[in-house]
mmCIF file of C-alpha atoms in Angstrom:
data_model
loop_
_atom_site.group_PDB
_atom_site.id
_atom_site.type_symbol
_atom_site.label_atom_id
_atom_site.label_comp_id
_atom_site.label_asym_id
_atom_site.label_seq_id
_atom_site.Cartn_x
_atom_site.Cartn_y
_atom_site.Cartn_z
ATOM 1 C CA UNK A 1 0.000 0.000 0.000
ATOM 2 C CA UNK A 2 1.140 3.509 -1.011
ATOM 3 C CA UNK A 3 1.201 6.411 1.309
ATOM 4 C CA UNK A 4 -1.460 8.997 0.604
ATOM 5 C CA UNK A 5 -0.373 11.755 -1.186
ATOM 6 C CA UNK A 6 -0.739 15.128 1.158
ATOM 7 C CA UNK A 7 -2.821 16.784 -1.331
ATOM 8 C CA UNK A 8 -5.873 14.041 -1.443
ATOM 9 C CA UNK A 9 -4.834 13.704 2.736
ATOM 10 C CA UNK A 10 -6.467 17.230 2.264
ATOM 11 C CA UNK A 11 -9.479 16.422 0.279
ATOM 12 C CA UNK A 12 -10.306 13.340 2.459
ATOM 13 C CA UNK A 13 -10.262 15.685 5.377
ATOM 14 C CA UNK A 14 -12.763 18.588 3.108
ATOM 15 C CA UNK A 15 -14.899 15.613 2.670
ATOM 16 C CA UNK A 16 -15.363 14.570 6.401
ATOM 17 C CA UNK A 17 -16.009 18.243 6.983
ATOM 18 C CA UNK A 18 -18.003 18.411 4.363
ATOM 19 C CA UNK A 19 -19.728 15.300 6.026
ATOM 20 C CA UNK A 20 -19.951 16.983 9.720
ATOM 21 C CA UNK A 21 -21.826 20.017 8.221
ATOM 22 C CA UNK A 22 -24.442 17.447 6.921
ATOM 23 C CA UNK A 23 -22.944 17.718 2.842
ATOM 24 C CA UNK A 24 -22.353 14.951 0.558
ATOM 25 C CA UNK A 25 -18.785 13.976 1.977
ATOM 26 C CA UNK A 26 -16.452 15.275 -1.230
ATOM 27 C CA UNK A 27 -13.468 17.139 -0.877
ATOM 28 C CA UNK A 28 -11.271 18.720 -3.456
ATOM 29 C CA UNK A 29 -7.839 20.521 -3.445
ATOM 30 C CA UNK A 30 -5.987 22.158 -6.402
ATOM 31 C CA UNK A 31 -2.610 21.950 -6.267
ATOM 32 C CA UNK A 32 0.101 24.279 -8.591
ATOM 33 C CA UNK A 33 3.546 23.762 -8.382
ATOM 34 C CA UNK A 34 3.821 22.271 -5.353
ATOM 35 C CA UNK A 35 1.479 24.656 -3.505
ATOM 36 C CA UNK A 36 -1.818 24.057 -2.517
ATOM 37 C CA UNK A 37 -3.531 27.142 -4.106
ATOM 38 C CA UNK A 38 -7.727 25.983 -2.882
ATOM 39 C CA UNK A 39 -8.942 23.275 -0.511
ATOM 40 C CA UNK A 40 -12.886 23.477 -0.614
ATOM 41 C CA UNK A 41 -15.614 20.837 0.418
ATOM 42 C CA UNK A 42 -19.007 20.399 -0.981
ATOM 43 C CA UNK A 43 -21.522 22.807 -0.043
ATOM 44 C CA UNK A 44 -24.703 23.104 -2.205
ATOM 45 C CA UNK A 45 -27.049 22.740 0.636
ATOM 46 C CA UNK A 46 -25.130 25.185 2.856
ATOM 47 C CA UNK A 47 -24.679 27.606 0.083
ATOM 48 C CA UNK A 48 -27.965 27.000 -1.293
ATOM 49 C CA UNK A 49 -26.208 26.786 -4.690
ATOM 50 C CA UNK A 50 -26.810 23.265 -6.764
ATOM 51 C CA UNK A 51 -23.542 24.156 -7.860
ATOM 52 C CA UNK A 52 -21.456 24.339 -5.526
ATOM 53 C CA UNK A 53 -19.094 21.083 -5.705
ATOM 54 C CA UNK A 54 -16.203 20.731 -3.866
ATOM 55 C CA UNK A 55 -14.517 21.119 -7.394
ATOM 56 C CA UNK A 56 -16.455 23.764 -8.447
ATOM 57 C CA UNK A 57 -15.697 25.791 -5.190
ATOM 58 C CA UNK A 58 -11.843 24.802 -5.427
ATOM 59 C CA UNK A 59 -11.657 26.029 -9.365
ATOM 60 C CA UNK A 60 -13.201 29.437 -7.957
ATOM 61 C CA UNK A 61 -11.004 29.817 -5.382
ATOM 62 C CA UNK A 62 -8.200 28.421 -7.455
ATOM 63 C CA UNK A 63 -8.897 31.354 -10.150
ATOM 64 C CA UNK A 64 -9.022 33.873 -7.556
ATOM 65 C CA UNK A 65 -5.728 33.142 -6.276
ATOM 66 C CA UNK A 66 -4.180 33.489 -9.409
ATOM 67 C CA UNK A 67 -5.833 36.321 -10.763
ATOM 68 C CA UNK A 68 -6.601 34.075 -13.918
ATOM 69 C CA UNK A 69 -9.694 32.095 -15.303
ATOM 70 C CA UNK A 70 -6.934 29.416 -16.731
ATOM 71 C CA UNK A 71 -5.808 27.116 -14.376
ATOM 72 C CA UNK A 72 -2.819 26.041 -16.526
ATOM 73 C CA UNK A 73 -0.171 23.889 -15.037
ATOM 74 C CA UNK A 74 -2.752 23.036 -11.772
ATOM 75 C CA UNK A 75 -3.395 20.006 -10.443
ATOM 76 C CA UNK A 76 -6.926 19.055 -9.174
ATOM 77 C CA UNK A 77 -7.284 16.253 -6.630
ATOM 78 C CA UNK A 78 -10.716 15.105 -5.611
ATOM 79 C CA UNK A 79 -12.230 12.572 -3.647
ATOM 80 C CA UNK A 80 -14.916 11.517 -5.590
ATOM 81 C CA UNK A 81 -15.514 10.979 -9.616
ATOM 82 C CA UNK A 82 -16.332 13.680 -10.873
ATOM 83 C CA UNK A 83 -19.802 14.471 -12.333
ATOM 84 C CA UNK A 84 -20.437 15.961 -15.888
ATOM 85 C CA UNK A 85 -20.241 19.777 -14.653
ATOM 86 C CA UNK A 86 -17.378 19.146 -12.612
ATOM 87 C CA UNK A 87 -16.194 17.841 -15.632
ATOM 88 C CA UNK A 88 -16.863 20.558 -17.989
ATOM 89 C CA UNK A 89 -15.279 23.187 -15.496
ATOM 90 C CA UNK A 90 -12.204 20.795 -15.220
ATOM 91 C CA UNK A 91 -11.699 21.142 -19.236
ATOM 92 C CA UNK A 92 -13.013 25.235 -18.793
ATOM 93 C CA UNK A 93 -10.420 25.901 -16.388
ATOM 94 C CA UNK A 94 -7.512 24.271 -18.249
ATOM 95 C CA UNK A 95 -7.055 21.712 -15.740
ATOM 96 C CA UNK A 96 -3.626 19.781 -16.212
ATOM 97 C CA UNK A 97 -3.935 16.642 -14.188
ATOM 98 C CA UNK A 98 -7.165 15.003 -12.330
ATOM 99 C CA UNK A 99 -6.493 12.728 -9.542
ATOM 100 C CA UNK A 100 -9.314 11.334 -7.783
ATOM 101 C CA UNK A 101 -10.236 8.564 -5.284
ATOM 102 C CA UNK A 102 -13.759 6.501 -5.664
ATOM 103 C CA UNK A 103 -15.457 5.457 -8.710
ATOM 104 C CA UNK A 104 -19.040 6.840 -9.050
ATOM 105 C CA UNK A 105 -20.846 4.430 -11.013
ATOM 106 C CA UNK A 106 -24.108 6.687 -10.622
ATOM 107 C CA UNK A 107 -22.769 10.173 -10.929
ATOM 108 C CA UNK A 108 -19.465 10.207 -12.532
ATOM 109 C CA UNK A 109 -18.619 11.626 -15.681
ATOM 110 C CA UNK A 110 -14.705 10.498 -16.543
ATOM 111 C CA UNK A 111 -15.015 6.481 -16.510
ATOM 112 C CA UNK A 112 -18.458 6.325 -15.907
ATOM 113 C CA UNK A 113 -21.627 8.181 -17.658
ATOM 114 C CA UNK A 114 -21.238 10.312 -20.473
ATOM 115 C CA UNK A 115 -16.902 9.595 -19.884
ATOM 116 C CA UNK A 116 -16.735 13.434 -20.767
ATOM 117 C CA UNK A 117 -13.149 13.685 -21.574
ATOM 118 C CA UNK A 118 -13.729 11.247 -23.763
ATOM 119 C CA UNK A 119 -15.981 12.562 -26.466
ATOM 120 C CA UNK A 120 -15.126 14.158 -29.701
ATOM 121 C CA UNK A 121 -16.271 17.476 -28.732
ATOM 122 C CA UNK A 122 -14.195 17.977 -25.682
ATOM 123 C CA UNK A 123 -11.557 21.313 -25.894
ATOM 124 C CA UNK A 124 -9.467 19.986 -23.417
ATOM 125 C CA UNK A 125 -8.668 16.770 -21.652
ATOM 126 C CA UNK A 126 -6.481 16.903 -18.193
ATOM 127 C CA UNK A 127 -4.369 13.066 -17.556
ATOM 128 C CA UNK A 128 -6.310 11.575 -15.688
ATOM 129 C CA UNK A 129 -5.504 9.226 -12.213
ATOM 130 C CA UNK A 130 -7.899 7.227 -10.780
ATOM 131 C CA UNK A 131 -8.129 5.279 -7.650
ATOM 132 C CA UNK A 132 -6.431 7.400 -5.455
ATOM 133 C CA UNK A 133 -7.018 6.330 -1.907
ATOM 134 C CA UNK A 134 -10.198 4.783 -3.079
ATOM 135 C CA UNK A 135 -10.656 2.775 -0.327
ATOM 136 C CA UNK A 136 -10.907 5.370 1.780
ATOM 137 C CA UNK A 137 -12.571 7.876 0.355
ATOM 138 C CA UNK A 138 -15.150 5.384 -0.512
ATOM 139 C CA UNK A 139 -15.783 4.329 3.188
ATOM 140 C CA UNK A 140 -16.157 7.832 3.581
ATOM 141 C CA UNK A 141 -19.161 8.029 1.744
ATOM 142 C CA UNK A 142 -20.311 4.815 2.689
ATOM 143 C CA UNK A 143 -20.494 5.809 6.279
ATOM 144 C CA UNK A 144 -22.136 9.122 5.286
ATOM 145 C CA UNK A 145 -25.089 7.463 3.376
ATOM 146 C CA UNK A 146 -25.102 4.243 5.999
ATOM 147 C CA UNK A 147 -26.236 6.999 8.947
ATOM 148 C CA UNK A 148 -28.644 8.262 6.953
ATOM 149 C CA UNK A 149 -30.772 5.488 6.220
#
């Protein structure tokens, strides 16, 4: 077993906050040069904002830290699959590299779905790495749906 890599040690822990305040556990950190530039969980029902994914939050923030609507050169690293927006804001923002943890079979739009970075009509497509602590961010959102039913 690998060690976790500090960025997605980051996400896992937006998720379980995101989990505390009562939010579909996903975290999401993106990461540019080295430097952790956004670290934001999911937060639609707090925020009252469909929208606001823990990727979509982190892209913002991202942007806003660098003054720039390209996120050229980033790294995003999230804990979850992400789903067909999250996937079209990936390729919007210029995205370099997508790491993320657990599979979505329902939701997710990279190896799942509509496998958005895979279609013809995609403008950009980051490298994609799946499987990243999977295992735990999985029981993550196991344990968040288990207490709810």
């Amino acid at each position: 077993m690998f060690p976790v890599p500090d960025p997605m040690r980051r996400a896992l822990d937006a998720a379980r906050d995101a989990a505390l305040a009562g939010e579909v556990p996903v975290g999401a950190v993106v990461v540019k040069d080295g430097i952790i530039l956004a670290t934001a969980a999911n937060a639609p029902r707090a925020l009252c904002d469909p929208t606001a994914h823990a990727e979509i939050q982190a892209i913002r923030a991202a942007a806003l830290a660098l003054g720039s609507d390209r996120l050229k050169g980033c790294d995003l690293w999230v804990t979850l699959e992400p789903c067909a927006m999250c996937a079209g804001a990936i390729a919007h923002a210029r995205i370099a590299r997508l790491y993320y943890g657990a599979a979505d079979a329902k939701g997710g739009a990279v190896e799942h779905g509509p496998r958005f970075f895979s279609q013809p009509t995609c403008h950009h497509r980051p490298e994609i790495y799946a499987g990243i602590a999977e295992t735990e961010a999985a029981a993550i959102l196991r344990e968040f749906f288990a207490a709810r039913r």
